[in-house]
XYZ file of N, CA, C and O in Angstrom:
532
model
N 29.024 20.380 20.805
C 28.328 20.258 19.923
C 27.461 18.787 19.774
O 28.217 17.883 20.252
N 26.520 18.942 19.418
C 25.398 18.215 18.970
C 25.952 17.106 18.077
O 26.448 17.294 16.936
N 25.634 15.772 17.735
C 26.118 14.822 16.824
C 24.940 14.925 15.576
O 23.781 15.457 16.106
N 25.360 14.749 14.745
C 24.524 15.050 13.437
C 24.540 13.907 13.136
O 25.514 12.899 13.220
N 23.652 13.484 12.135
C 23.421 12.219 11.438
C 23.935 12.345 10.067
O 24.258 12.985 9.720
N 24.858 11.072 9.660
C 25.230 10.919 8.398
C 23.718 9.846 7.625
O 23.648 8.568 7.906
N 23.287 10.532 6.626
C 22.565 9.725 5.863
C 22.827 9.340 4.375
O 23.605 10.111 3.679
N 22.610 7.761 4.105
C 22.944 7.225 2.991
C 21.729 7.017 1.851
O 20.941 6.508 2.826
N 21.397 7.766 0.941
C 20.172 7.451 0.603
C 20.538 6.144 -0.993
O 21.085 6.447 -1.935
N 20.281 4.633 -0.981
C 20.781 3.852 -1.615
C 19.562 3.348 -2.999
O 18.748 3.261 -2.635
N 20.064 3.344 -3.300
C 19.261 2.550 -5.008
C 20.105 1.341 -5.379
O 21.236 0.993 -4.987
N 19.202 0.548 -5.897
C 19.697 -0.732 -6.386
C 21.083 -0.941 -6.992
O 21.681 -1.782 -7.006
N 21.713 0.060 -7.726
C 23.096 -0.051 -8.194
C 23.926 1.152 -7.851
O 24.677 0.878 -8.247
N 23.548 1.797 -7.191
C 24.433 2.829 -6.885
C 24.119 3.616 -5.476
O 23.228 3.564 -5.063
N 25.098 4.745 -4.879
C 24.208 5.018 -4.053
C 24.256 6.746 -4.247
O 24.836 7.711 -5.425
N 22.544 7.184 -4.221
C 22.148 8.448 -4.721
C 22.516 9.477 -3.741
O 22.807 10.493 -4.730
N 22.851 9.131 -2.498
C 23.140 10.480 -1.837
C 24.092 10.295 -0.328
O 23.856 9.177 -0.005
N 25.156 10.674 -0.216
C 26.000 10.640 1.177
C 26.050 11.697 1.786
O 27.064 12.782 1.252
N 25.496 12.186 3.016
C 25.320 13.186 3.035
C 25.458 13.010 4.810
O 25.072 12.663 5.571
N 26.901 14.040 5.138
C 27.181 13.927 6.374
C 26.335 15.414 7.010
O 26.403 16.323 6.324
N 26.458 15.727 8.545
C 25.515 16.474 9.071
C 24.736 16.921 8.826
O 24.016 18.136 8.955
N 23.775 15.851 8.855
C 22.452 15.558 8.914
C 22.006 16.252 10.360
O 21.615 15.941 11.119
N 21.565 17.249 10.201
C 20.658 17.621 11.478
C 18.995 17.189 11.969
O 18.581 17.031 12.885
N 18.167 17.281 10.447
C 17.299 16.684 10.971
C 16.147 15.826 9.556
O 16.617 16.278 8.095
N 15.660 14.966 9.716
C 15.035 14.606 8.479
C 13.633 14.596 8.486
O 12.787 13.966 9.808
N 12.547 14.230 7.454
C 11.370 13.852 7.439
C 10.748 12.843 6.722
O 11.063 13.087 5.009
N 10.223 11.675 7.019
C 10.053 10.709 5.335
C 8.448 10.821 5.676
O 8.117 10.556 6.580
N 8.032 9.711 4.715
C 6.649 9.372 4.229
C 6.771 8.295 4.484
O 7.636 7.159 3.752
N 5.685 7.600 5.479
C 5.346 5.851 5.807
C 3.810 5.675 5.554
O 3.214 6.492 5.573
N 4.008 4.407 5.437
C 2.386 4.177 5.178
C 1.301 4.687 6.350
O 0.073 4.923 6.367
N 1.678 4.914 7.482
C 1.464 5.289 8.687
C 1.243 6.714 8.646
O 0.450 7.280 9.864
N 2.049 7.666 7.736
C 2.055 8.815 8.149
C 3.581 9.268 8.349
O 4.531 8.877 8.180
N 3.957 10.347 8.299
C 5.142 11.381 7.792
C 5.657 11.432 9.706
O 4.950 11.637 10.621
N 6.479 11.239 9.824
C 7.703 11.259 11.116
C 9.267 11.844 10.893
O 9.440 11.734 9.460
N 9.332 12.942 11.797
C 10.789 13.310 12.067
C 11.992 12.414 12.411
O 11.650 11.923 13.148
N 12.772 13.133 12.351
C 13.834 11.779 12.574
C 15.408 13.317 13.070
O 15.294 14.209 12.554
N 15.593 13.148 14.515
C 16.756 13.911 14.580
C 17.474 12.863 15.049
O 17.590 12.271 15.706
N 19.506 13.684 15.692
C 20.064 12.393 15.820
C 19.966 11.936 17.459
O 20.497 10.757 17.439
N 19.001 12.420 17.723
C 19.248 12.079 19.579
C 17.987 10.692 19.684
O 17.805 10.049 20.270
N 17.030 10.618 18.056
C 16.346 9.511 18.161
C 16.597 8.206 18.440
O 17.778 7.861 17.986
N 15.895 7.241 18.532
C 16.466 5.787 19.720
C 16.238 5.093 17.924
O 15.864 5.191 16.844
N 17.415 4.222 17.539
C 16.995 3.502 16.777
C 15.700 2.965 16.059
O 15.294 2.501 16.863
N 15.974 3.008 14.446
C 14.272 2.779 13.962
C 14.452 1.916 13.077
O 15.427 2.010 12.224
N 13.431 1.606 12.568
C 13.178 0.905 11.354
C 12.081 0.805 10.628
O 11.065 0.794 10.948
N 11.874 1.685 9.385
C 10.494 2.001 8.891
C 10.664 2.112 7.338
O 11.370 1.721 6.546
N 9.130 1.515 6.786
C 8.919 1.323 5.337
C 8.501 2.827 5.341
O 7.413 3.105 5.210
N 8.689 2.755 3.857
C 8.641 4.358 3.455
C 7.806 3.586 2.056
O 7.980 2.790 1.472
N 7.069 4.723 1.881
C 5.730 4.921 0.672
C 6.429 5.933 -0.116
O 7.241 6.700 -0.337
N 6.083 5.887 -1.550
C 6.754 6.737 -2.364
C 6.052 8.250 -1.745
O 5.299 8.301 -1.590
N 6.983 9.375 -1.638
C 6.282 10.316 -1.317
C 8.259 11.353 -1.492
O 9.398 11.405 -2.283
N 7.934 12.261 -0.355
C 9.159 13.318 -0.975
C 9.481 13.419 1.075
O 9.444 13.863 1.920
N 11.392 12.833 0.418
C 12.037 12.804 1.984
C 12.808 14.392 1.689
O 13.506 14.997 1.365
N 12.435 14.739 3.091
C 13.531 16.014 3.389
C 14.455 15.947 4.763
O 13.872 15.141 5.328
N 15.707 16.113 4.194
C 16.399 16.465 5.571
C 17.196 17.695 5.612
O 17.046 18.768 4.510
N 17.827 18.311 6.609
C 18.036 19.762 6.671
C 20.036 19.185 7.278
O 20.097 18.842 8.029
N 20.677 20.171 6.482
C 22.111 20.263 6.838
C 22.583 22.161 6.639
O 21.218 22.642 6.363
N 22.885 22.299 7.725
C 23.655 23.899 7.928
C 24.245 24.129 6.343
O 23.773 25.541 6.415
N 25.025 23.116 5.817
C 25.674 23.611 4.855
C 24.901 24.069 3.639
O 24.453 24.976 3.019
N 23.771 23.033 3.577
C 22.757 23.067 2.240
C 21.171 23.355 2.615
O 20.762 23.924 1.665
N 20.568 23.492 3.718
C 19.678 23.968 3.968
C 18.944 22.786 4.415
O 19.244 21.671 4.410
N 17.183 22.979 3.468
C 16.604 22.097 3.712
C 16.739 21.469 2.266
O 16.497 22.316 1.337
N 17.079 20.380 2.262
C 16.986 19.494 0.872
C 15.500 18.056 0.486
O 15.331 17.904 1.391
N 15.263 18.563 -0.764
C 13.760 17.795 -0.755
C 13.728 17.130 -1.796
O 14.827 16.660 -2.708
N 13.724 15.181 -1.691
C 14.119 14.164 -2.664
C 13.285 13.453 -2.714
O 11.862 12.766 -1.677
N 12.400 13.193 -3.759
C 11.502 12.040 -4.583
C 12.099 11.135 -3.838
O 12.791 10.730 -4.932
N 11.035 9.862 -3.664
C 11.894 8.719 -3.301
C 11.000 7.846 -3.763
O 9.559 8.019 -3.200
N 10.966 6.826 -4.067
C 9.884 5.625 -4.423
C 9.961 4.914 -2.890
O 10.425 4.922 -2.089
N 9.003 3.571 -3.172
C 8.690 3.143 -1.475
C 10.083 2.126 -1.963
O 11.035 2.001 -2.484
N 10.567 1.619 -0.355
C 11.851 1.497 0.186
C 11.921 1.233 2.234
O 10.821 1.112 2.591
N 12.307 1.045 2.628
C 13.326 0.895 3.602
C 13.997 1.842 4.184
O 15.074 2.471 3.567
N 13.777 2.646 5.664
C 14.976 3.602 6.535
C 15.331 2.696 8.079
O 14.517 2.151 8.332
N 16.863 2.793 8.176
C 17.129 1.953 9.062
C 18.136 3.066 10.067
O 19.087 3.519 9.069
N 17.651 3.613 10.809
C 18.209 4.354 11.377
C 19.336 3.852 12.602
O 18.435 2.691 13.175
N 20.662 3.530 12.671
C 21.479 2.935 14.078
C 22.315 3.671 14.344
O 23.760 4.199 13.567
N 22.470 3.831 15.670
C 22.899 5.432 16.054
C 22.970 6.623 15.065
O 21.660 7.112 15.112
N 23.814 6.912 14.449
C 23.624 8.130 14.039
C 23.795 7.981 12.410
O 23.817 9.073 11.614
N 23.810 6.885 11.847
C 23.885 6.485 10.678
C 22.533 5.975 10.112
O 21.385 5.414 10.955
N 22.495 6.964 9.556
C 20.894 6.809 8.400
C 20.803 6.351 7.304
O 21.226 6.446 6.358
N 20.141 5.026 6.925
C 19.886 4.664 5.386
C 18.986 4.457 5.158
O 17.921 3.597 5.291
N 18.866 4.389 4.039
C 17.751 5.016 3.177
C 17.926 3.780 1.978
O 18.437 4.345 1.173
N 16.904 3.198 1.697
C 17.298 2.095 0.582
C 15.549 1.776 -0.549
O 14.788 1.641 0.050
N 15.894 2.831 -1.149
C 14.674 2.864 -2.008
C 14.932 2.005 -3.825
O 16.281 2.341 -4.104
N 14.313 1.842 -4.538
C 13.967 1.539 -5.507
C 14.369 2.870 -6.647
O 15.032 2.895 -7.614
N 14.040 4.209 -6.501
C 14.184 5.354 -7.448
C 14.218 5.970 -6.458
O 13.611 6.175 -5.107
N 15.037 7.425 -7.160
C 14.874 8.661 -6.185
C 15.159 9.782 -7.034
O 16.039 9.430 -8.388
N 14.674 10.385 -6.954
C 15.119 11.929 -7.865
C 15.277 13.165 -7.247
O 14.234 13.626 -6.031
N 15.813 14.354 -6.919
C 16.642 15.547 -6.758
C 15.744 16.463 -7.383
O 15.821 16.470 -8.732
N 15.686 18.007 -6.647
C 15.373 19.335 -7.245
C 14.963 19.500 -5.876
O 14.809 19.716 -5.215
N 15.120 21.069 -6.630
C 15.263 22.638 -5.627
C 13.587 22.639 -5.604
O 12.586 22.891 -4.601
N 12.833 22.146 -6.733
C 11.430 22.454 -6.959
C 10.609 21.745 -6.324
O 10.308 20.468 -6.775
N 9.947 22.082 -5.476
C 8.752 20.810 -4.784
C 7.791 20.214 -5.411
O 7.423 19.129 -5.295
N 7.550 21.177 -5.651
C 6.056 21.118 -7.058
C 6.588 20.255 -7.698
O 5.535 19.054 -8.130
N 7.437 20.598 -8.696
C 7.758 18.879 -9.973
C 8.454 17.609 -9.056
O 7.856 17.131 -9.646
N 8.838 18.310 -7.838
C 9.427 16.402 -7.073
C 8.295 15.939 -6.892
O 7.610 14.590 -6.968
N 6.964 16.516 -6.249
C 5.662 15.716 -6.106
C 5.073 15.328 -7.573
O 4.496 14.113 -7.421
N 5.309 16.392 -8.598
C 4.790 15.589 -9.455
C 5.251 14.508 -10.515
O 4.534 13.252 -10.660
N 6.797 14.319 -10.307
C 7.326 13.062 -10.607
C 6.868 11.600 -9.340
O 6.639 11.013 -10.110
N 6.676 12.310 -8.043
C 6.072 10.849 -7.645
C 5.072 10.858 -8.271
O 4.923 9.360 -7.932
N 4.614 11.181 -8.310
C 2.694 10.774 -8.607
C 2.515 10.547 -9.911
O 2.281 9.083 -10.382
N 3.512 11.064 -10.592
C 3.680 10.556 -12.373
C 4.229 9.203 -12.437
O 3.703 8.095 -12.817
N 5.638 9.524 -12.155
C 6.164 8.217 -12.345
C 6.503 7.053 -11.651
O 6.342 5.830 -12.109
N 6.576 7.381 -9.596
C 6.461 6.154 -9.492
C 5.189 5.568 -8.661
O 5.407 4.262 -8.601
N 4.135 6.400 -8.932
C 2.757 5.530 -8.745
C 2.403 4.443 -9.678
O 2.021 3.646 -9.599
N 2.990 5.492 -10.957
C 2.340 4.760 -12.218
C 3.589 3.080 -12.423
O 3.003 2.463 -12.897
N 4.446 3.495 -11.619
C 5.385 2.627 -12.083
C 4.661 1.263 -10.729
O 4.845 0.130 -11.349
N 4.468 1.910 -9.936
C 3.914 0.830 -9.113
C 2.523 -0.103 -9.542
O 1.999 -1.139 -9.660
N 1.710 0.426 -10.799
C 0.156 0.330 -11.147
C 0.781 -0.320 -12.263
O 0.684 -1.903 -12.412
N 2.182 -0.222 -12.550
C 2.540 -1.378 -14.064
C 2.393 -2.448 -13.669
O 2.789 -3.581 -13.908
N 3.531 -2.845 -12.216
C 4.145 -3.592 -11.727
C 2.894 -4.142 -11.021
O 3.497 -5.830 -11.614
N 1.977 -3.793 -10.749
C 0.771 -4.676 -10.361
C -0.062 -5.701 -11.713
O -0.163 -6.686 -11.615
N 0.275 -4.753 -12.698
C -0.712 -5.627 -14.042
C 0.059 -6.843 -14.450
O 0.104 -7.670 -14.735
N 1.988 -6.372 -14.533
C 2.896 -7.319 -14.637
C 2.734 -8.677 -13.884
O 3.037 -9.574 -14.490
N 2.909 -8.332 -12.653
C 2.385 -9.544 -11.509
C 0.878 -10.269 -12.306
O 1.257 -11.667 -11.213
N 0.268 -9.720 -12.324
C -0.980 -10.341 -12.536
C -1.219 -10.824 -13.424
O -1.943 -12.050 -13.470
N -0.573 -10.331 -15.061
C 0.203 -11.214 -15.778
C 0.827 -12.237 -15.856
O 0.314 -13.558 -15.880
N 1.855 -12.504 -15.129
C 2.712 -13.380 -14.448
C 2.005 -14.528 -14.085
O 1.967 -15.751 -13.968
N 0.791 -13.873 -12.677
C 0.190 -14.922 -11.808
C -0.551 -15.904 -12.784
O -0.915 -17.248 -13.454
N -1.486 -15.362 -13.731
C -1.928 -16.152 -14.674
C -1.706 -16.868 -15.868
O -1.730 -18.103 -15.938
N -0.011 -16.892 -15.849
C 0.520 -17.428 -16.866
C 1.091 -18.952 -16.209
O 1.571 -19.605 -16.987
N 1.418 -18.202 -14.702
C 1.953 -19.426 -14.237
C 0.864 -20.312 -13.874
O 0.920 -21.874 -13.590
N -0.572 -19.670 -13.436
C -1.424 -20.811 -13.025
C -2.166 -21.422 -14.232
O -2.218 -22.701 -14.134
N -2.169 -20.578 -16.002
C -2.042 -21.381 -16.446
C -1.031 -22.887 -16.596
O -1.967 -23.958 -17.527
N 0.094 -22.159 -16.795
C 1.435 -23.632 -16.798
C 0.842 -24.684 -16.068
O 0.862 -25.716 -16.450
N 0.650 -24.273 -14.899
C 0.056 -25.518 -13.481
C -1.071 -26.656 -14.056
O -1.076 -27.418 -13.631
N -2.073 -26.120 -14.364
C -3.053 -26.546 -15.198
C -2.460 -27.419 -16.212
O -2.979 -28.903 -16.475
N -1.837 -26.687 -16.907
C -1.654 -27.630 -18.021
C -0.735 -28.729 -18.139
O -0.922 -29.915 -18.408
N 0.380 -28.125 -16.623
C 1.505 -29.963 -16.804
C 0.560 -30.686 -15.693
O 1.016 -32.215 -15.676
N -0.687 -30.166 -14.831
C -1.212 -31.181 -13.981
C -1.957 -32.050 -14.487
O -2.440 -33.020 -14.615
N -2.426 -31.543 -15.770
C -3.507 -32.478 -17.154
C -2.347 -33.206 -17.611
O -3.209 -34.354 -18.061
N -1.640 -32.538 -18.013
C -0.458 -33.965 -18.553
C -0.425 -35.057 -17.769
O 0.472 -36.052 -17.823
N 0.375 -35.151 -16.581
C 0.922 -35.861 -15.238
C -1.105 -36.882 -15.349
O -0.503 -37.638 -14.823
N -2.091 -36.515 -15.476
C -2.987 -36.946 -15.283
C -3.311 -38.469 -16.406
O -3.951 -38.820 -16.462
N -2.899 -37.345 -17.476
C -3.086 -38.461 -18.974
C -2.118 -39.931 -18.932
O -1.487 -39.673 -18.483
């Protein structure tokens, strides 16, 4: 019997999924999608917001919307660490969730970082002005 993978999907404060008997997976990276089989060599991959698919004998093909994160495969252990994840049977709804929630979150985060950078630069200018006086 071929060895199967053990998949864990980890969120910042909880374990979203812990599945044994995973036969195959497909994940999305900035360079494109790629598949994982149990005999694949160990690897690390950055993940972009998208759909993660895995197959088990018990559940068939399962789709999970994931936010950006990282995947680490070591032996038969596959760990996916992401900021957010959503499960569901309807692939269309999951795709919509990725587009609406995860990608919009990235835009809000960019706006927040830009605002913080402006605040920091203003603080530094005022601090340097106080030191020159």
